[in-house]
PDB file of C-alpha atoms and ligand atoms in Angstrom:
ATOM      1  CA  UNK K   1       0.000   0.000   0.000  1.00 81.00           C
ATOM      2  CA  UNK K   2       1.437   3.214  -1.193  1.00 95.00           C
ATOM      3  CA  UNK K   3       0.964   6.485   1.451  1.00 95.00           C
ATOM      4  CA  UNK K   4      -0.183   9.150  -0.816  1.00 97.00           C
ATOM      5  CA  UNK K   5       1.640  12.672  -0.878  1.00 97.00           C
ATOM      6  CA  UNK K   6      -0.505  15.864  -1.073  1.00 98.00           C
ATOM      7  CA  UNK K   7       2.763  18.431  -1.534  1.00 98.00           C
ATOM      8  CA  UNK K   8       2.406  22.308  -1.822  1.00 98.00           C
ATOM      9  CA  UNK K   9       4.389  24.091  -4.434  1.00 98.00           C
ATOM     10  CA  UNK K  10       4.311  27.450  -3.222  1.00 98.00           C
ATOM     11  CA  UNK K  11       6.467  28.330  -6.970  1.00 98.00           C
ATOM     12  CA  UNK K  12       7.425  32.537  -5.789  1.00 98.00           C
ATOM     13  CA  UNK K  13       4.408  33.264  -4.168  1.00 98.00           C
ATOM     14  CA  UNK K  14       3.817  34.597  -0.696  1.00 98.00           C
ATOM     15  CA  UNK K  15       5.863  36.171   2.088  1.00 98.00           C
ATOM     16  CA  UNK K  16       7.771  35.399   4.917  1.00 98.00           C
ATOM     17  CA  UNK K  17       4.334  36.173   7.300  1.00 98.00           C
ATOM     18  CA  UNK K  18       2.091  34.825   4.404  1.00 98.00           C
ATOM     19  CA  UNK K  19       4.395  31.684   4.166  1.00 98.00           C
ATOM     20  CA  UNK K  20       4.108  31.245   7.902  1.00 98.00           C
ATOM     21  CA  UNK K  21       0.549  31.871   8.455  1.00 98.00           C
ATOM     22  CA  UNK K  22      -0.156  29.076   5.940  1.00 98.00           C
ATOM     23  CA  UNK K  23       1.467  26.352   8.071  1.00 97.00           C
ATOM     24  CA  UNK K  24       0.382  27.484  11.233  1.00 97.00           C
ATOM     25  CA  UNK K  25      -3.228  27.116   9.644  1.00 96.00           C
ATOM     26  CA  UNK K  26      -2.482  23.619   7.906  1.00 96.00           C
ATOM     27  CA  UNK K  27      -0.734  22.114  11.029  1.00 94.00           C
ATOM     28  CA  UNK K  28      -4.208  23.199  13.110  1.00 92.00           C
ATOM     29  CA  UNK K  29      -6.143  21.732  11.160  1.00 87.00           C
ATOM     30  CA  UNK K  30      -4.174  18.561   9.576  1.00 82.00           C
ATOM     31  CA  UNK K  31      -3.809  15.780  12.072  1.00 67.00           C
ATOM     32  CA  UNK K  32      -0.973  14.370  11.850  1.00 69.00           C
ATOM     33  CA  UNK K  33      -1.737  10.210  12.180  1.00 65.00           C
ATOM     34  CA  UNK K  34      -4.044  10.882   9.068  1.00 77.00           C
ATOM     35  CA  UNK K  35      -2.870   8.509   6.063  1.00 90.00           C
ATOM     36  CA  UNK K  36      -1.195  10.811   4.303  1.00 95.00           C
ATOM     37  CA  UNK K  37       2.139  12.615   3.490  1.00 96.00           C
ATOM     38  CA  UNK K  38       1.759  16.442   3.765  1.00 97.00           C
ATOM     39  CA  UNK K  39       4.624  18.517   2.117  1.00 97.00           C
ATOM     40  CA  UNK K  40       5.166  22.236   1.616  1.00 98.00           C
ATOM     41  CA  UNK K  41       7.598  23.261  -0.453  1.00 98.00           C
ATOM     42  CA  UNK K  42       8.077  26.708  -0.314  1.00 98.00           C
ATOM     43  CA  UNK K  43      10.576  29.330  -1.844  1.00 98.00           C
ATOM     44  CA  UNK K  44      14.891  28.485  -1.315  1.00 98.00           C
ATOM     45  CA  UNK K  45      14.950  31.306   1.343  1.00 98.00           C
ATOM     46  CA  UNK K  46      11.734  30.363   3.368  1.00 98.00           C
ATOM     47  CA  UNK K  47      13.103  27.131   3.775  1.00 98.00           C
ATOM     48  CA  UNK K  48      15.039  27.321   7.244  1.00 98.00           C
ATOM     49  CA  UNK K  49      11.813  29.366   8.603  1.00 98.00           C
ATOM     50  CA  UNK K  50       9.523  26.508   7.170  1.00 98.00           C
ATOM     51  CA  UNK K  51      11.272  24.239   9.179  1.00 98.00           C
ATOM     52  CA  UNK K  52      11.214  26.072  12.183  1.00 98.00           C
ATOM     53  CA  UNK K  53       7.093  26.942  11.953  1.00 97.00           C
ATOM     54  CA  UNK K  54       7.138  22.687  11.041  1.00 96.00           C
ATOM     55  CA  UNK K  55       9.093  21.722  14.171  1.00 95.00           C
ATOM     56  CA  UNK K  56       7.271  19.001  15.945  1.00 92.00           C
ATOM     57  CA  UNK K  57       4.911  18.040  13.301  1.00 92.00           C
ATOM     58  CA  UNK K  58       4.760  15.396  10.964  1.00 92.00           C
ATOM     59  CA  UNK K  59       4.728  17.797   7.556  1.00 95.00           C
ATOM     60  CA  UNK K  60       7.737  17.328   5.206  1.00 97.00           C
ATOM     61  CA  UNK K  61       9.141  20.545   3.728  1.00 98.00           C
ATOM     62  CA  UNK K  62      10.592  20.421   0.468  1.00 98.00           C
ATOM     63  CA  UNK K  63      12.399  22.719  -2.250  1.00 98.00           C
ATOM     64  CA  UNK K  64      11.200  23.627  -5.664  1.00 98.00           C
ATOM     65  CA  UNK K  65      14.906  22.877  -7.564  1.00 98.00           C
ATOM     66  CA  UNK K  66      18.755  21.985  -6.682  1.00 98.00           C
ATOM     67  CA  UNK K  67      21.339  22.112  -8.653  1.00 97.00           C
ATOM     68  CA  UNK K  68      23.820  19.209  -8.967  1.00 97.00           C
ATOM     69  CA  UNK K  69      27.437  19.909  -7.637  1.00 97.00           C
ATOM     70  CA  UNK K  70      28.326  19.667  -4.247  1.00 97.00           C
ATOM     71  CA  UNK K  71      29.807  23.119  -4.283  1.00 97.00           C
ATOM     72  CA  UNK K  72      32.230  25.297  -6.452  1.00 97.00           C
ATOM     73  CA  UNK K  73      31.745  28.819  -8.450  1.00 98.00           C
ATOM     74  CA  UNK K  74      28.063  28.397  -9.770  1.00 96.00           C
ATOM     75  CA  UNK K  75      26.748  32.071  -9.374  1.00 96.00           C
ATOM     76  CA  UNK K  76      23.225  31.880  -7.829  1.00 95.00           C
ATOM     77  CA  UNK K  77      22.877  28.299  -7.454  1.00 96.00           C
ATOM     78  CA  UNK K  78      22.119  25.790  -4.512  1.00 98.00           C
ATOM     79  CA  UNK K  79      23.433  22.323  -3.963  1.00 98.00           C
ATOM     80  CA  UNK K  80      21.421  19.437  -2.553  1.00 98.00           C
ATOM     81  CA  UNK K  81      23.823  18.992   0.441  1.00 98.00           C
ATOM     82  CA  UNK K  82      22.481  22.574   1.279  1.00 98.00           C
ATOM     83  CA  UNK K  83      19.129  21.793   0.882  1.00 98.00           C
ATOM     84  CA  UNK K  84      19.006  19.151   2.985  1.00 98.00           C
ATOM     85  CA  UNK K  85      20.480  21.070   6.025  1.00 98.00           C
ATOM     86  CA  UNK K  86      17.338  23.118   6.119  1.00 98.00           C
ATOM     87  CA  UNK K  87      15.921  19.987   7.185  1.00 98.00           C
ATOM     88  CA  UNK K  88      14.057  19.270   3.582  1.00 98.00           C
ATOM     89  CA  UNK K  89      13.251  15.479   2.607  1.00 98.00           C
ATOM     90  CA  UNK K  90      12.299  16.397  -0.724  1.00 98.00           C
ATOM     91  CA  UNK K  91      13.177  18.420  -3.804  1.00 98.00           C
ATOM     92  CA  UNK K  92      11.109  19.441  -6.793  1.00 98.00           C
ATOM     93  CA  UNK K  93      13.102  18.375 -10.211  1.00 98.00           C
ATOM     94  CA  UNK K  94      12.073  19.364 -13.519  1.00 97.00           C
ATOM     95  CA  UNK K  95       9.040  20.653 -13.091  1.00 97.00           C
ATOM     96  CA  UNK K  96       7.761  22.038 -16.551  1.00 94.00           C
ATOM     97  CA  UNK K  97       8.250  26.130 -15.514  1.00 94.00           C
ATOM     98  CA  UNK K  98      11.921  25.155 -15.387  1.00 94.00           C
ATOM     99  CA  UNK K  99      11.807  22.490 -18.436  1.00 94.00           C
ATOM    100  CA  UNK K 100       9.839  25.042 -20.936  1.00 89.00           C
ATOM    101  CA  UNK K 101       9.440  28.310 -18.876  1.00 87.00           C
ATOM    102  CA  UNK K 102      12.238  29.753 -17.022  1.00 83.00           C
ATOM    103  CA  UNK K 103      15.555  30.685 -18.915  1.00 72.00           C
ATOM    104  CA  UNK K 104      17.545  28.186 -17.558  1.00 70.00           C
ATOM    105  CA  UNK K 105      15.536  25.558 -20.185  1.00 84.00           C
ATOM    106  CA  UNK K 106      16.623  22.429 -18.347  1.00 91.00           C
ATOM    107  CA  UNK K 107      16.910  19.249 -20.391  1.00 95.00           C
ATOM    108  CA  UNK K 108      16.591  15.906 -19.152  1.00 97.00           C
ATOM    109  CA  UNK K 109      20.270  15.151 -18.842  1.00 97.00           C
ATOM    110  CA  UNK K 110      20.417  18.320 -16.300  1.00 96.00           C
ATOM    111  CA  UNK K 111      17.334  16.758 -14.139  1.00 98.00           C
ATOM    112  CA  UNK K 112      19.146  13.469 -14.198  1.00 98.00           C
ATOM    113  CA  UNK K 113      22.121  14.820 -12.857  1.00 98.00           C
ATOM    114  CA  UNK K 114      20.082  16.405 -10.351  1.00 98.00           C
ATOM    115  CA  UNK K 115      18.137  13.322  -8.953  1.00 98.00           C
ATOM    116  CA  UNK K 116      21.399  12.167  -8.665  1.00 98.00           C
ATOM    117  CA  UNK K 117      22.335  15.060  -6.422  1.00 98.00           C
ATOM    118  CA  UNK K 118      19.326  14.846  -4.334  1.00 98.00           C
ATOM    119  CA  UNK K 119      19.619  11.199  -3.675  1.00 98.00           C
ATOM    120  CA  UNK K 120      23.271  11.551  -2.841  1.00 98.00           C
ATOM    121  CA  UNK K 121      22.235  14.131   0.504  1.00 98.00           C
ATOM    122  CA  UNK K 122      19.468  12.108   1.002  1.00 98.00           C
ATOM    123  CA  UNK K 123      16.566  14.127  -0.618  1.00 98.00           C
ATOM    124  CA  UNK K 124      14.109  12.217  -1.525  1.00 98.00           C
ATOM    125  CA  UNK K 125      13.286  13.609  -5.922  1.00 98.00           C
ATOM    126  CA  UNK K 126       9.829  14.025  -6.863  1.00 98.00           C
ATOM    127  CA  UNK K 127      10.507  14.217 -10.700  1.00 98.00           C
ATOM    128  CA  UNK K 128       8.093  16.296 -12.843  1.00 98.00           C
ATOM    129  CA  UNK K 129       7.082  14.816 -16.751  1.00 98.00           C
ATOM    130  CA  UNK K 130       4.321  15.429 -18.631  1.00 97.00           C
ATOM    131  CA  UNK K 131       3.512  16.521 -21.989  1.00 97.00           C
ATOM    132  CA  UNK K 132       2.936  19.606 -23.922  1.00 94.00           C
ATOM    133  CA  UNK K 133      -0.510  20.451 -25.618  1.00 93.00           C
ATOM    134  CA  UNK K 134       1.081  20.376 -29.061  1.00 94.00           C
ATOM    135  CA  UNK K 135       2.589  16.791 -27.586  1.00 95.00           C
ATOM    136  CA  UNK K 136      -0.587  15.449 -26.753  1.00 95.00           C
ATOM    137  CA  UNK K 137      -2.510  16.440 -30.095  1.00 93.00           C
ATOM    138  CA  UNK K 138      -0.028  14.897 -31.783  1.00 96.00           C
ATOM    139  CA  UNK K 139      -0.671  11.971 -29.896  1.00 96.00           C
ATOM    140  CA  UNK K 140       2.861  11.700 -28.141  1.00 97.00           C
ATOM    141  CA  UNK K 141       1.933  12.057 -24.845  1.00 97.00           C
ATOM    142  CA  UNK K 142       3.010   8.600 -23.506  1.00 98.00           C
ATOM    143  CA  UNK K 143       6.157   9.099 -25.718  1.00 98.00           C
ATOM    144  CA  UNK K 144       6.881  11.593 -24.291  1.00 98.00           C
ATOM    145  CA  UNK K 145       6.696  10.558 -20.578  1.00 98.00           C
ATOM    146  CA  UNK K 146       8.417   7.510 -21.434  1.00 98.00           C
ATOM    147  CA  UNK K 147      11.156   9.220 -22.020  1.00 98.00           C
ATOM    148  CA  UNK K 148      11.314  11.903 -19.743  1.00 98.00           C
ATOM    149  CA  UNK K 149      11.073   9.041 -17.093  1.00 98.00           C
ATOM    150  CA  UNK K 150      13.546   7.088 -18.029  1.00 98.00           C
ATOM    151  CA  UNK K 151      15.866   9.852 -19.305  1.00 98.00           C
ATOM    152  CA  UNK K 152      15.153  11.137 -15.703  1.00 98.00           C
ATOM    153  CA  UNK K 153      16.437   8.000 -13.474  1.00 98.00           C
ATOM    154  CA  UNK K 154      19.101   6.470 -15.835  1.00 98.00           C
ATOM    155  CA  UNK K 155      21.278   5.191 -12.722  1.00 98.00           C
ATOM    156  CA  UNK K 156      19.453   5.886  -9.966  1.00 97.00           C
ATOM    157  CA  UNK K 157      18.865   2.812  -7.677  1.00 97.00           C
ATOM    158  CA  UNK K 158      14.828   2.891  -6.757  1.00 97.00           C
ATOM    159  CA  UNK K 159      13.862   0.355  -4.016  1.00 95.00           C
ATOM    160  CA  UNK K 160      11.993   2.249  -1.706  1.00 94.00           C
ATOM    161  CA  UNK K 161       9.583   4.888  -1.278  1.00 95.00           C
ATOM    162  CA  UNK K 162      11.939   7.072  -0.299  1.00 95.00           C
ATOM    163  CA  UNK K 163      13.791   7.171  -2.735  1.00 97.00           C
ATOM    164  CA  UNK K 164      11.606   8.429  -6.412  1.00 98.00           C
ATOM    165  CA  UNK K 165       8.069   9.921  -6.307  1.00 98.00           C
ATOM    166  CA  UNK K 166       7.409  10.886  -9.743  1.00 98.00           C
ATOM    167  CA  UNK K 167       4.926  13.895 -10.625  1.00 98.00           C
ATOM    168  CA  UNK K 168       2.857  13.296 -13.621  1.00 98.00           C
ATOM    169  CA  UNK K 169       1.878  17.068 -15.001  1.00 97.00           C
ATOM    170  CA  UNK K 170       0.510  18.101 -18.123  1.00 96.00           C
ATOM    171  CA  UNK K 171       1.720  21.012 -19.067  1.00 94.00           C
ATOM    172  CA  UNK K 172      -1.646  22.588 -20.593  1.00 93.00           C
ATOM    173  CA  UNK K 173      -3.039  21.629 -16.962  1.00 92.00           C
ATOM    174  CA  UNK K 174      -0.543  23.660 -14.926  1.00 90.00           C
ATOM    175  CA  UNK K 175      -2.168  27.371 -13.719  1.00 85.00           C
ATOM    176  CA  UNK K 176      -4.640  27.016 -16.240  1.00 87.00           C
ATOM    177  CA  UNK K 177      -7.683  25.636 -14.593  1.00 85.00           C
ATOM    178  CA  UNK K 178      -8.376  23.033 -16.757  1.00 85.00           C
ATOM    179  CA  UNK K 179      -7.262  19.678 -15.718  1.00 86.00           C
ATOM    180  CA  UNK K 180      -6.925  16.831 -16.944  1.00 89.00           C
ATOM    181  CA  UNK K 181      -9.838  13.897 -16.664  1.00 95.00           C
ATOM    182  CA  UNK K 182      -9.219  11.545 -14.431  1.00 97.00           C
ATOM    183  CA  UNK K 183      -9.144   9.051 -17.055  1.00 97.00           C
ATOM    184  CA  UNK K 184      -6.585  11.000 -18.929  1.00 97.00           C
ATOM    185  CA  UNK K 185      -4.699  10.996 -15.667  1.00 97.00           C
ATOM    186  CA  UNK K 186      -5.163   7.060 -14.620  1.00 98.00           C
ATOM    187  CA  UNK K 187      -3.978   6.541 -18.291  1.00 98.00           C
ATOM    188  CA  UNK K 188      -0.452   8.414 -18.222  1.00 98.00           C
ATOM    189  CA  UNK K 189       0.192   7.303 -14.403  1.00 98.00           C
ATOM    190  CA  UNK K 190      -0.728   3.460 -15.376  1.00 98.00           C
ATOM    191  CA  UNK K 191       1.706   3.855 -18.377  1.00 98.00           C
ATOM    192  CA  UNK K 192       4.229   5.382 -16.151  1.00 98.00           C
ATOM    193  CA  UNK K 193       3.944   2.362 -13.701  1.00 98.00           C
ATOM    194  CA  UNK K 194       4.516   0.035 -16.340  1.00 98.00           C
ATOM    195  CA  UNK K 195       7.305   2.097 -17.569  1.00 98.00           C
ATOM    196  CA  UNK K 196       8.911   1.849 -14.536  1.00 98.00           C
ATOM    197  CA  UNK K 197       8.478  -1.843 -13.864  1.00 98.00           C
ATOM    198  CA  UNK K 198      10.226  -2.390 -17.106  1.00 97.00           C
ATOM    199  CA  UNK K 199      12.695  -0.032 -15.775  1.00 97.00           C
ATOM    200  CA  UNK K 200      13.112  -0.842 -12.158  1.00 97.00           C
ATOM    201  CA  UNK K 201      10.974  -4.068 -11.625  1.00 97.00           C
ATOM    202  CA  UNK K 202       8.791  -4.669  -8.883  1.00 96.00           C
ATOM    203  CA  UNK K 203      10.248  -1.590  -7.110  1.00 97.00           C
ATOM    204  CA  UNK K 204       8.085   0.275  -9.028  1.00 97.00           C
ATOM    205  CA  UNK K 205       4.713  -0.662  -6.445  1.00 97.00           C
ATOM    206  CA  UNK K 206       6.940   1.349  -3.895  1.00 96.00           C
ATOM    207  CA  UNK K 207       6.741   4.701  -6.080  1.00 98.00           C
ATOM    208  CA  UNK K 208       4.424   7.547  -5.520  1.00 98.00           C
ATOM    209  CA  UNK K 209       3.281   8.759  -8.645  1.00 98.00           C
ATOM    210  CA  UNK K 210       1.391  12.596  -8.230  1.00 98.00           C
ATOM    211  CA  UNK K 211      -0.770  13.770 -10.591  1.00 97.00           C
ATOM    212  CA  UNK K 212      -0.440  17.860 -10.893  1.00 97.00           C
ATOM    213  CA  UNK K 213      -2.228  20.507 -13.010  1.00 96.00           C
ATOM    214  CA  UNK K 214      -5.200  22.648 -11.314  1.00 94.00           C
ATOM    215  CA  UNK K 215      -5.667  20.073  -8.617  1.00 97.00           C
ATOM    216  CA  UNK K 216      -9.221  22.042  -6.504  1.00 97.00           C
ATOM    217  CA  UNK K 217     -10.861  20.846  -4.127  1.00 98.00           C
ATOM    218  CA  UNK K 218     -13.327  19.836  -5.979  1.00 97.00           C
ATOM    219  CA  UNK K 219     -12.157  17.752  -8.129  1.00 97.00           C
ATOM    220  CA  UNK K 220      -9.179  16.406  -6.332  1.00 98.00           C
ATOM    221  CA  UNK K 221     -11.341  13.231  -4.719  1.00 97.00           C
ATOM    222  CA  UNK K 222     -11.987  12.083  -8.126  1.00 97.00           C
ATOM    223  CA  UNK K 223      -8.517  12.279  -9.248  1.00 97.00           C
ATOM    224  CA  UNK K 224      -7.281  10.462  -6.173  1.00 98.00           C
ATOM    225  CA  UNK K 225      -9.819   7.607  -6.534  1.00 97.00           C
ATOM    226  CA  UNK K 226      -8.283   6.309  -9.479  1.00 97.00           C
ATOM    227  CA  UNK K 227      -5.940   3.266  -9.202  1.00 96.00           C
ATOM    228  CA  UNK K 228      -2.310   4.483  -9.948  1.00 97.00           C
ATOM    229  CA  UNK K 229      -2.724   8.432  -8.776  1.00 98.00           C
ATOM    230  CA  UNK K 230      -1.152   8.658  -5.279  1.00 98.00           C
ATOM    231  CA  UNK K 231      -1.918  12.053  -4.283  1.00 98.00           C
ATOM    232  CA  UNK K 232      -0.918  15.430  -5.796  1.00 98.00           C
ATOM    233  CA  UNK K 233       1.267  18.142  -6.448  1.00 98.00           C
ATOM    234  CA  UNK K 234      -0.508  21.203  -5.947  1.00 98.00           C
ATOM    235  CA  UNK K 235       0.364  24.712  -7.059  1.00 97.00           C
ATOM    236  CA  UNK K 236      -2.596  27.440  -6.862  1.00 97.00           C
ATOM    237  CA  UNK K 237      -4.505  25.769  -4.680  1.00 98.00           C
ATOM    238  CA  UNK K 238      -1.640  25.089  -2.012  1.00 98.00           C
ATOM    239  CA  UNK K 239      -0.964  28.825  -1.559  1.00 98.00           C
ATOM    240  CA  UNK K 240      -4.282  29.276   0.982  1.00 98.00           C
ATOM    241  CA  UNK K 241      -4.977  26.535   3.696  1.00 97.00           C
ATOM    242  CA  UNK K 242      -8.937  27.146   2.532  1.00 97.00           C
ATOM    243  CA  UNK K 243      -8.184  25.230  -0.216  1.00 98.00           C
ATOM    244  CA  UNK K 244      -5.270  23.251   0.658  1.00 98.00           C
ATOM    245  CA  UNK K 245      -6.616  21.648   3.466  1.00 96.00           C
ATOM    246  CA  UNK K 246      -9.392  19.980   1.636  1.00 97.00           C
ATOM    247  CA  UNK K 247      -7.529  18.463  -1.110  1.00 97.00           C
ATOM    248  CA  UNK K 248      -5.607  16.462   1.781  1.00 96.00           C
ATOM    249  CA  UNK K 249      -8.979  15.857   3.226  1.00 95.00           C
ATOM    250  CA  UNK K 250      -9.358  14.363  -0.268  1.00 96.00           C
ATOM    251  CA  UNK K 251      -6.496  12.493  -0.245  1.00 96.00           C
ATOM    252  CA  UNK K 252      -6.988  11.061   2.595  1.00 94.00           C
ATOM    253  CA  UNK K 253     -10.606   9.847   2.184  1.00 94.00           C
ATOM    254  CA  UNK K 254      -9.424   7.828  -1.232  1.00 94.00           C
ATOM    255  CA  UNK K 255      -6.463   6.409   1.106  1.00 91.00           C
ATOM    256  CA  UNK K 256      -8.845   4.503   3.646  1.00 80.00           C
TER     257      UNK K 256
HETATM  258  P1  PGA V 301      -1.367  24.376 -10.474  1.00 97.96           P
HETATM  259  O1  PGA V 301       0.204  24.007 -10.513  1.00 97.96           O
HETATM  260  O2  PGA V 301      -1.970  23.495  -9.403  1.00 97.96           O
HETATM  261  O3  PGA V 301      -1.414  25.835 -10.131  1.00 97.96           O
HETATM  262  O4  PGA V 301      -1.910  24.055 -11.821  1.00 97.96           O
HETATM  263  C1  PGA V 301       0.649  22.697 -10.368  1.00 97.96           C
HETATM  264  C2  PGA V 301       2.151  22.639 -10.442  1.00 97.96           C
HETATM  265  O5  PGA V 301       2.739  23.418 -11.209  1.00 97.96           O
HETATM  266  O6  PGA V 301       2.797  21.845  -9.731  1.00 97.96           O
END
């Protein structure tokens, strides 16, 4: 039995108060024995405050990127090592702002090197694929994540649950309100479980695979229902605890 993850990706959005407000309102109203994995992942700099307004509770924080040496003269970046001493368990890798957005245009070799990274300090990668609109009318959507998965793990040992969740999120989904069906969804994340028993055998049970793109509250309970969609990765909706806090009380009603 998989625990499902309901994680928060707060992208550059709110402020230190905002940012601290929001988990003081999740923790009072998440218990914390509840079936599910609860992770924020807020901005690099709110990370060691994050931890702080976390301390005692059972809510993971986690980052939004890394980058993939140790150390040395890379203007502007942050390792993994560092990441991990704000008291992070997870990191963010290649979500689609970063793959198709932002100007660092990361390819798949990058995000590789990267889960590498993260499961060297002991971060636990939730790795972002998913397909553009012009990818998916041209019918190459489970192409596409084929590739980006494996591309994505070449040489990363996956046993555990620890140590991949995968985040399956169409890119025409993300910020735009329209998400995908959850048969569209159960159809990419049960192609990207067989992918990855072909790739890392029966390992691939153990993985968490997230489905992300305008996750609301109400329609989060029928994209958790379906068979191979272990929670979410939630951007808009993560930023208030009005609407956060529901889609875990989704999450955890399709867990039990
Ligand atoms: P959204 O973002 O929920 O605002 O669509 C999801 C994501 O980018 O992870």
């Amino acid at each position: 039995m998989r625990r499902p993850i309901v994680a928060g990706n707060w992208k550059m959005n709110l402020d230190l108060a905002a940012g601290r407000d929001l988990i003081a309102s999740i923790r009072a109203e998440y218990a914390t024995a509840e079936p599910v994995e609860v992770v924020v992942c807020p901005p690099t700099p709110y990370l060691f405050p994050a931890a702080k307004a976390l301390d005692g509770c059972e809510i993971r924080l986690g980052a939004q990127d890394i980058y993939y040496t140790k150390s040395g003269a890379y203007t502007g970046e942050v390792s993994a090592e560092m990441i991990a001493e704000t008291g992070a368990d997870f990191v963010i890798l290649g979500h689609s702002e970063r793959r198709h957005t932002i100007g660092h245009l990361e390819d798949d070799r990058m995000i590789n090197l990267k889960a590498h990274a993260a499961r060297r300090a002991g971060l636990t990668p939730i790795l972002c694929v998913g397909e553009t609109l012009a990818e998916r009318d041209a019918e190459k959507t489970l192409e596409v994540l084929t590739f980006q998965l494996t591309a994505g793990i070449v040489g990363l040992d996956v046993s555990g649950a620890k140590d991949l969740v995968i985040a399956y999120e169409p890119v025409w989904a993300i910020g735009t309100g329209r998400n995908a069906t959850p048969a569209q969804a159960q159809e990419a994340h049960a192609h990207l479980r067989a992918e990855l028993r072909r790739l890392i055998g029966a390992a691939a049970d153990n993985v968490r695979i997230l489905y992300g793109g305008s996750v609301k509250p109400d329609n989060a309970g029928e994209l958790f229902a379906q068979a191979d969609v272990d929670g979410g990765l939630i951007g808009g909706a993560s930023l208030k605890a009005d609407t956060f806090v529901p889609i875990i009380r989704a999450a955890v009603a399709a867990a039990v």
